[in-house]
Every structure is written in C-alpha cells, then in structure tokens.
Amino acid sequence: MSRVINNYLAVKRDVEKTCSACGRNPDEVKLLVVSKTIPVPVLMELYDHGIREFAENREPELAMKFDAMPKDIIWHFIGPVQSNKIRKVVKLAHFIHSVDSLDRLERFERIAGEESVKPGIFLEVNVSGEESKGGMTAAELPAVAARAMQCRNLDIRGLMTMAPFEAGIAELEKVFNGLRLLKEEQENTLNCCFPDLSMGMSGDFATAIRCGATVVRVGSKIFEGIGRASQ
Ligand SMILES: *Cc1c(COP(=O)(O)O)cnc(C)c1O
C-alpha cells in the first residue's frame, strides 16, 4: 500500500483510539484531510481509497484542484478569506471554516444568496489571543453568532480555532476547552445548536478530540514523507 494511504490509515486509527479512550463515539469525529500544497496525483490516491473531503487554504489552489479533480469531492476552505475572493470560494467550497468577523459573515450571507448555495459555516475564534492568529476575539463572538443564526443562506455549523504552535498540553486544553465553552455559551444564549467544533491539527488533534472536537484538520501527518508541490 502507498505511503500516503498508510499514513492516512495510521492517523485514522489514532483518531479512533483517542475517541475510545475518552469515551467518545469515533463516528462523532471527522478526520478532514488538509490538502494544501499537495499535488493532485497524491490526492487522487486518497480519492481512489474512498476519501471525498479535502481542505484548502488558498482560493487559486482550490480552484485549480476543483477543476482537476472529480466533482463528487466536498471541499472545505480553511484559509483567510479576502473580500474579493468570497464569491469564488462560495461557488467552490461546501464548508468555510474561517469566517472571522461580522462584515465577512454579512458578505457570505449576501453572496451565498446570490449564488443560490448554502455553505456550511464555522466562526473562527482566536481563543488564545495570540496576535499572529486569525479569528475574532471571544468578546466579538456573541454579536456575530447572534447574526449568524438569522442568516438564511448559511448553514451555521459551529466554531473553529487554531491553537498556538508548540503549546504544551495544559495550554492546548485551555484553548480547546475554551472554544467548547464559548460554543455552549452561544447555544444557551441563542437557544440553538451548533453541531460542530473544528479544532486540532497534526500536532494536537488528540488533545482537541478529548476536549470535544468534531472535526480535526490534519495535513502534515498524512503527507509525511511525500513530496510537496514546489511553490
Ligand atoms: C495547514 C492547516 C492545518 C493542517 O495543519 P497540519 O499541522 O499540517 O496538520 C489545519 N488548519 C489550518 C487552518 C491550516 O492552515
């Protein structure tokens, strides 16, 4: 079996073992393949193995892969969205993990309506407060979440965050539990249900799962030892 399939299956087993160890049903946690910078032929190996969801963080690369790959793929967008790229992203991606302000939310709502689509939306929160990280502050979230629940052209899935790089377990738990608490607060205040928490990457997905992640976004662990496209 190829290297990338082996890697994928190893991560998948890891996700399942982590779920079992903390009493969660493995079906509750989606392993989302982050395919950014990875060439199409490598992704097609995963496709041929039955994988149908991939995540990209740049619109031109998403557009290129969307055109080059089969049309039954569900694309996730996880990168920062510039205003002038929103229409393109809305046309190609089923899920957007990086809606980080009221202004962006309003634009997605309007453009999704114009394009007659209903993308799944995650509100990205900068829980750690690190300046280099994307996402709205926890203080900004309540107003954005309240507006999100009125958006008829968006399917509000929940919250997303990125933990600081090289954080220890205690710090990771603080960030991931913090996102879960923020989600529960919004659900209580707005009397609604946000089904998903998108958190955890190659280095920290086990901690994220223990803290309640329902989507883990994994790239480098799956593509370890596989040549990246030069760019
Ligand atoms: C690149 C990226 C990931 C995956 O990170 P790895 O450490 O390669 O698993 C997850 N989320 C976002 C937003 C990313 O940009």
Short mmCIF file of C-alpha atoms and ligand atoms in Angstrom, two decimals:
data_model
loop_
_atom_site.label_atom_id
_atom_site.label_comp_id
_atom_site.label_asym_id
_atom_site.label_seq_id
_atom_site.Cartn_x
_atom_site.Cartn_y
_atom_site.Cartn_z
CA MET A 1 0.00 0.00 0.00
CA SER A 2 1.23 3.51 -0.73
CA ARG A 3 2.84 5.74 1.82
CA VAL A 4 0.03 8.28 1.86
CA ILE A 5 -2.67 5.65 2.38
CA ASN A 6 -0.63 4.10 5.18
CA ASN A 7 -0.22 7.49 6.83
CA TYR A 8 -3.92 8.26 6.46
CA LEU A 9 -4.94 4.93 7.98
CA ALA A 10 -2.49 5.41 10.87
CA VAL A 11 -3.96 8.84 11.67
CA LYS A 12 -7.49 7.45 11.32
CA ARG A 13 -6.67 4.66 13.80
CA ASP A 14 -5.17 7.25 16.14
CA VAL A 15 -8.36 9.32 15.97
CA GLU A 16 -10.47 6.24 16.70
CA LYS A 17 -8.26 5.10 19.58
CA THR A 18 -8.34 8.57 21.11
CA CYS A 19 -12.14 8.59 20.88
CA SER A 20 -12.47 5.20 22.53
CA ALA A 21 -10.02 6.14 25.28
CA CYS A 22 -12.10 9.18 26.26
CA GLY A 23 -15.48 7.54 25.82
CA ARG A 24 -16.48 9.22 22.60
CA ASN A 25 -18.04 7.54 19.59
CA PRO A 26 -15.49 7.62 16.71
CA ASP A 27 -18.36 8.48 14.33
CA GLU A 28 -18.62 11.87 16.05
CA VAL A 29 -15.18 12.97 14.83
CA LYS A 30 -14.40 13.71 11.20
CA LEU A 31 -10.81 13.38 10.02
CA LEU A 32 -10.55 16.18 7.45
CA VAL A 33 -7.59 15.90 5.06
CA VAL A 34 -5.81 19.25 4.65
CA SER A 35 -4.60 19.02 1.07
CA LYS A 36 -2.94 22.46 0.68
CA THR A 37 0.35 22.34 -1.30
CA ILE A 38 -0.16 18.64 -2.11
CA PRO A 39 -0.18 17.75 -5.83
CA VAL A 40 -3.34 16.33 -7.41
CA PRO A 41 -1.90 12.83 -8.17
CA VAL A 42 -1.20 12.28 -4.46
CA LEU A 43 -4.72 13.43 -3.57
CA MET A 44 -6.13 11.09 -6.20
CA GLU A 45 -4.59 8.16 -4.32
CA LEU A 46 -6.68 9.17 -1.33
CA TYR A 47 -9.70 9.70 -3.59
CA ASP A 48 -9.30 6.22 -5.02
CA HIS A 49 -9.20 4.94 -1.46
CA GLY A 50 -12.65 6.49 -0.87
CA ILE A 51 -11.74 9.84 0.66
CA ARG A 52 -14.13 12.54 -0.56
CA GLU A 53 -13.40 15.61 1.61
CA PHE A 54 -10.38 17.86 1.34
CA ALA A 55 -9.45 21.27 2.78
CA GLU A 56 -7.59 24.09 1.06
CA ASN A 57 -6.48 27.48 2.37
CA ARG A 58 -5.91 29.48 -0.84
CA GLU A 59 -8.56 30.23 -3.45
CA PRO A 60 -6.40 29.79 -6.60
CA GLU A 61 -5.22 26.37 -5.43
CA LEU A 62 -8.79 25.39 -4.51
CA ALA A 63 -9.98 26.46 -7.98
CA MET A 64 -7.18 24.51 -9.69
CA LYS A 65 -7.90 21.32 -7.74
CA PHE A 66 -11.67 21.74 -8.08
CA ASP A 67 -11.25 21.78 -11.86
CA ALA A 68 -8.73 18.95 -11.95
CA MET A 69 -10.45 16.51 -9.59
CA PRO A 70 -13.77 14.59 -9.59
CA LYS A 71 -16.91 16.59 -8.93
CA ASP A 72 -18.19 14.49 -6.04
CA ILE A 73 -15.50 15.91 -3.75
CA ILE A 74 -16.63 18.06 -0.84
CA TRP A 75 -14.23 20.98 -0.49
CA HIS A 76 -13.55 22.84 2.74
CA PHE A 77 -11.97 26.28 2.83
CA ILE A 78 -9.80 26.90 5.91
CA GLY A 79 -7.73 29.95 4.96
CA PRO A 80 -8.17 33.66 5.45
CA VAL A 81 -10.82 34.99 3.03
CA GLN A 82 -10.21 38.26 1.26
CA SER A 83 -13.43 40.11 0.39
CA ASN A 84 -12.76 39.93 -3.35
CA LYS A 85 -12.43 36.12 -3.16
CA ILE A 86 -15.66 35.40 -1.31
CA ARG A 87 -17.76 34.74 -4.43
CA LYS A 88 -15.21 32.31 -5.85
CA VAL A 89 -14.88 30.50 -2.54
CA VAL A 90 -18.66 30.30 -2.10
CA LYS A 91 -19.02 28.75 -5.55
CA LEU A 92 -16.45 26.02 -4.90
CA ALA A 93 -16.43 25.18 -1.19
CA HIS A 94 -19.21 23.39 0.72
CA PHE A 95 -17.73 24.44 4.07
CA ILE A 96 -15.89 27.57 5.16
CA HIS A 97 -14.04 27.31 8.48
CA SER A 98 -12.63 30.82 8.63
CA VAL A 99 -15.44 33.38 8.92
CA ASP A 100 -13.84 35.79 11.33
CA SER A 101 -15.95 38.97 11.51
CA LEU A 102 -19.47 40.35 11.22
CA ASP A 103 -18.50 42.04 7.96
CA ARG A 104 -17.35 38.74 6.43
CA LEU A 105 -20.45 36.95 7.70
CA GLU A 106 -22.73 39.55 6.04
CA ARG A 107 -20.84 39.21 2.76
CA PHE A 108 -21.05 35.41 2.82
CA GLU A 109 -24.79 35.61 3.56
CA ARG A 110 -25.43 38.02 0.69
CA ILE A 111 -23.24 36.26 -1.88
CA ALA A 112 -24.47 32.76 -0.94
CA GLY A 113 -28.00 34.05 -1.60
CA GLU A 114 -26.98 35.49 -4.97
CA GLU A 115 -25.31 32.22 -5.94
CA SER A 116 -28.20 30.09 -4.59
CA VAL A 117 -25.97 27.96 -2.38
CA LYS A 118 -26.00 27.28 1.36
CA PRO A 119 -22.45 26.68 2.57
CA GLY A 120 -21.60 25.26 5.98
CA ILE A 121 -20.02 27.97 8.09
CA PHE A 122 -17.65 27.94 11.04
CA LEU A 123 -17.00 31.12 13.02
CA GLU A 124 -13.26 31.33 13.66
CA VAL A 125 -12.33 32.46 17.14
CA ASN A 126 -8.89 33.45 18.36
CA VAL A 127 -9.18 31.83 21.77
CA SER A 128 -5.53 32.12 22.72
CA GLY A 129 -5.41 35.84 21.95
CA GLU A 130 -2.13 35.37 20.04
CA GLU A 131 -1.74 38.31 17.69
CA SER A 132 -0.47 36.22 14.78
CA LYS A 133 -3.61 34.07 14.77
CA GLY A 134 -6.70 34.68 12.67
CA GLY A 135 -10.17 34.80 14.10
CA MET A 136 -12.43 37.15 16.02
CA THR A 137 -11.95 37.71 19.73
CA ALA A 138 -14.14 35.90 22.23
CA ALA A 139 -15.69 39.29 23.05
CA GLU A 140 -16.76 39.78 19.42
CA LEU A 141 -18.31 36.31 19.12
CA PRO A 142 -21.76 36.85 20.73
CA ALA A 143 -22.82 39.55 18.24
CA VAL A 144 -21.53 37.55 15.25
CA ALA A 145 -23.16 34.33 16.49
CA ALA A 146 -26.48 36.10 17.05
CA ARG A 147 -26.44 37.47 13.50
CA ALA A 148 -25.29 34.08 12.14
CA MET A 149 -28.43 32.40 13.46
CA GLN A 150 -30.55 34.77 11.34
CA CYS A 151 -28.63 34.06 8.12
CA ARG A 152 -30.94 32.12 5.84
CA ASN A 153 -28.34 31.36 3.18
CA LEU A 154 -25.75 29.91 5.56
CA ASP A 155 -25.74 26.61 7.44
CA ILE A 156 -24.04 27.57 10.70
CA ARG A 157 -22.02 24.54 11.80
CA GLY A 158 -20.19 25.93 14.82
CA LEU A 159 -16.82 27.30 15.85
CA MET A 160 -13.24 26.86 14.69
CA THR A 161 -9.92 27.72 16.27
CA MET A 162 -6.19 27.21 15.89
CA ALA A 163 -4.05 26.56 18.93
CA PRO A 164 -0.65 28.23 19.34
CA PHE A 165 2.21 26.26 17.80
CA GLU A 166 4.31 24.26 20.20
CA ALA A 167 1.91 24.81 23.08
CA GLY A 168 2.07 22.34 25.95
CA ILE A 169 -0.89 20.12 26.81
CA ALA A 170 -2.19 22.47 29.52
CA GLU A 171 -2.22 25.43 27.15
CA LEU A 172 -3.82 23.38 24.37
CA GLU A 173 -6.54 22.21 26.76
CA LYS A 174 -7.18 25.79 27.80
CA VAL A 175 -7.70 26.84 24.16
CA PHE A 176 -9.76 23.81 23.08
CA ASN A 177 -11.91 23.68 26.22
CA GLY A 178 -12.27 27.44 25.86
CA LEU A 179 -13.74 27.04 22.38
CA ARG A 180 -16.15 24.38 23.61
CA LEU A 181 -17.31 26.63 26.44
CA LEU A 182 -17.79 29.52 24.02
CA LYS A 183 -19.91 27.25 21.83
CA GLU A 184 -22.04 26.16 24.80
CA GLU A 185 -22.46 29.78 25.92
CA GLN A 186 -23.76 30.81 22.49
CA GLU A 187 -26.08 27.80 22.36
CA ASN A 188 -27.56 28.70 25.74
CA THR A 189 -27.91 32.40 24.98
CA LEU A 190 -29.33 31.93 21.50
CA ASN A 191 -31.26 28.76 22.31
CA CYS A 192 -29.77 27.00 19.29
CA CYS A 193 -27.45 24.14 18.46
CA PHE A 194 -24.01 24.45 16.89
CA PRO A 195 -23.20 20.85 15.95
CA ASP A 196 -19.50 21.22 15.24
CA LEU A 197 -16.18 22.22 16.75
CA SER A 198 -13.38 22.39 14.16
CA MET A 199 -10.15 22.18 16.15
CA GLY A 200 -6.98 20.10 16.21
CA MET A 201 -4.23 19.63 13.60
CA SER A 202 -1.36 17.14 13.12
CA GLY A 203 0.37 18.03 16.37
CA ASP A 204 -2.60 18.43 18.68
CA PHE A 205 -5.63 16.53 17.37
CA ALA A 206 -5.67 14.00 20.24
CA THR A 207 -5.98 16.81 22.80
CA ALA A 208 -8.62 18.51 20.66
CA ILE A 209 -10.67 15.29 20.50
CA ARG A 210 -10.52 14.91 24.28
CA CYS A 211 -11.81 18.49 24.55
CA GLY A 212 -14.77 17.88 22.19
CA ALA A 213 -13.58 18.41 18.59
CA THR A 214 -15.95 17.05 15.94
CA VAL A 215 -13.68 17.97 13.00
CA VAL A 216 -9.89 17.62 13.11
CA ARG A 217 -7.95 19.21 10.24
CA VAL A 218 -4.85 17.14 9.51
CA GLY A 219 -2.25 17.78 6.81
CA SER A 220 1.43 17.16 7.53
CA LYS A 221 0.91 13.87 9.41
CA ILE A 222 -0.94 12.40 6.43
CA PHE A 223 1.57 13.70 3.88
CA GLU A 224 4.73 12.95 5.86
CA GLY A 225 7.47 11.78 3.51
CA ILE A 226 5.55 12.79 0.39
CA GLY A 227 6.94 15.46 -1.91
CA ARG A 228 5.05 18.75 -1.79
CA ALA A 229 4.45 20.79 -4.92
CA SER A 230 7.07 23.49 -5.19
CA GLN A 231 5.54 26.92 -4.73
C1 LIG B 1 -2.40 23.85 7.39
C2 LIG B 1 -3.59 23.91 8.27
C3 LIG B 1 -3.99 22.79 9.00
C4 LIG B 1 -3.23 21.46 9.00
O1 LIG B 1 -2.04 21.60 9.71
P1 LIG B 1 -1.04 20.36 9.88
O2 LIG B 1 -0.20 20.75 11.04
O3 LIG B 1 -0.28 20.25 8.60
O4 LIG B 1 -1.85 19.16 10.15
C5 LIG B 1 -5.15 22.89 9.76
N1 LIG B 1 -5.85 24.03 9.82
C6 LIG B 1 -5.50 25.14 9.13
C7 LIG B 1 -6.34 26.35 9.23
C8 LIG B 1 -4.34 25.11 8.34
O5 LIG B 1 -4.00 26.22 7.66
#
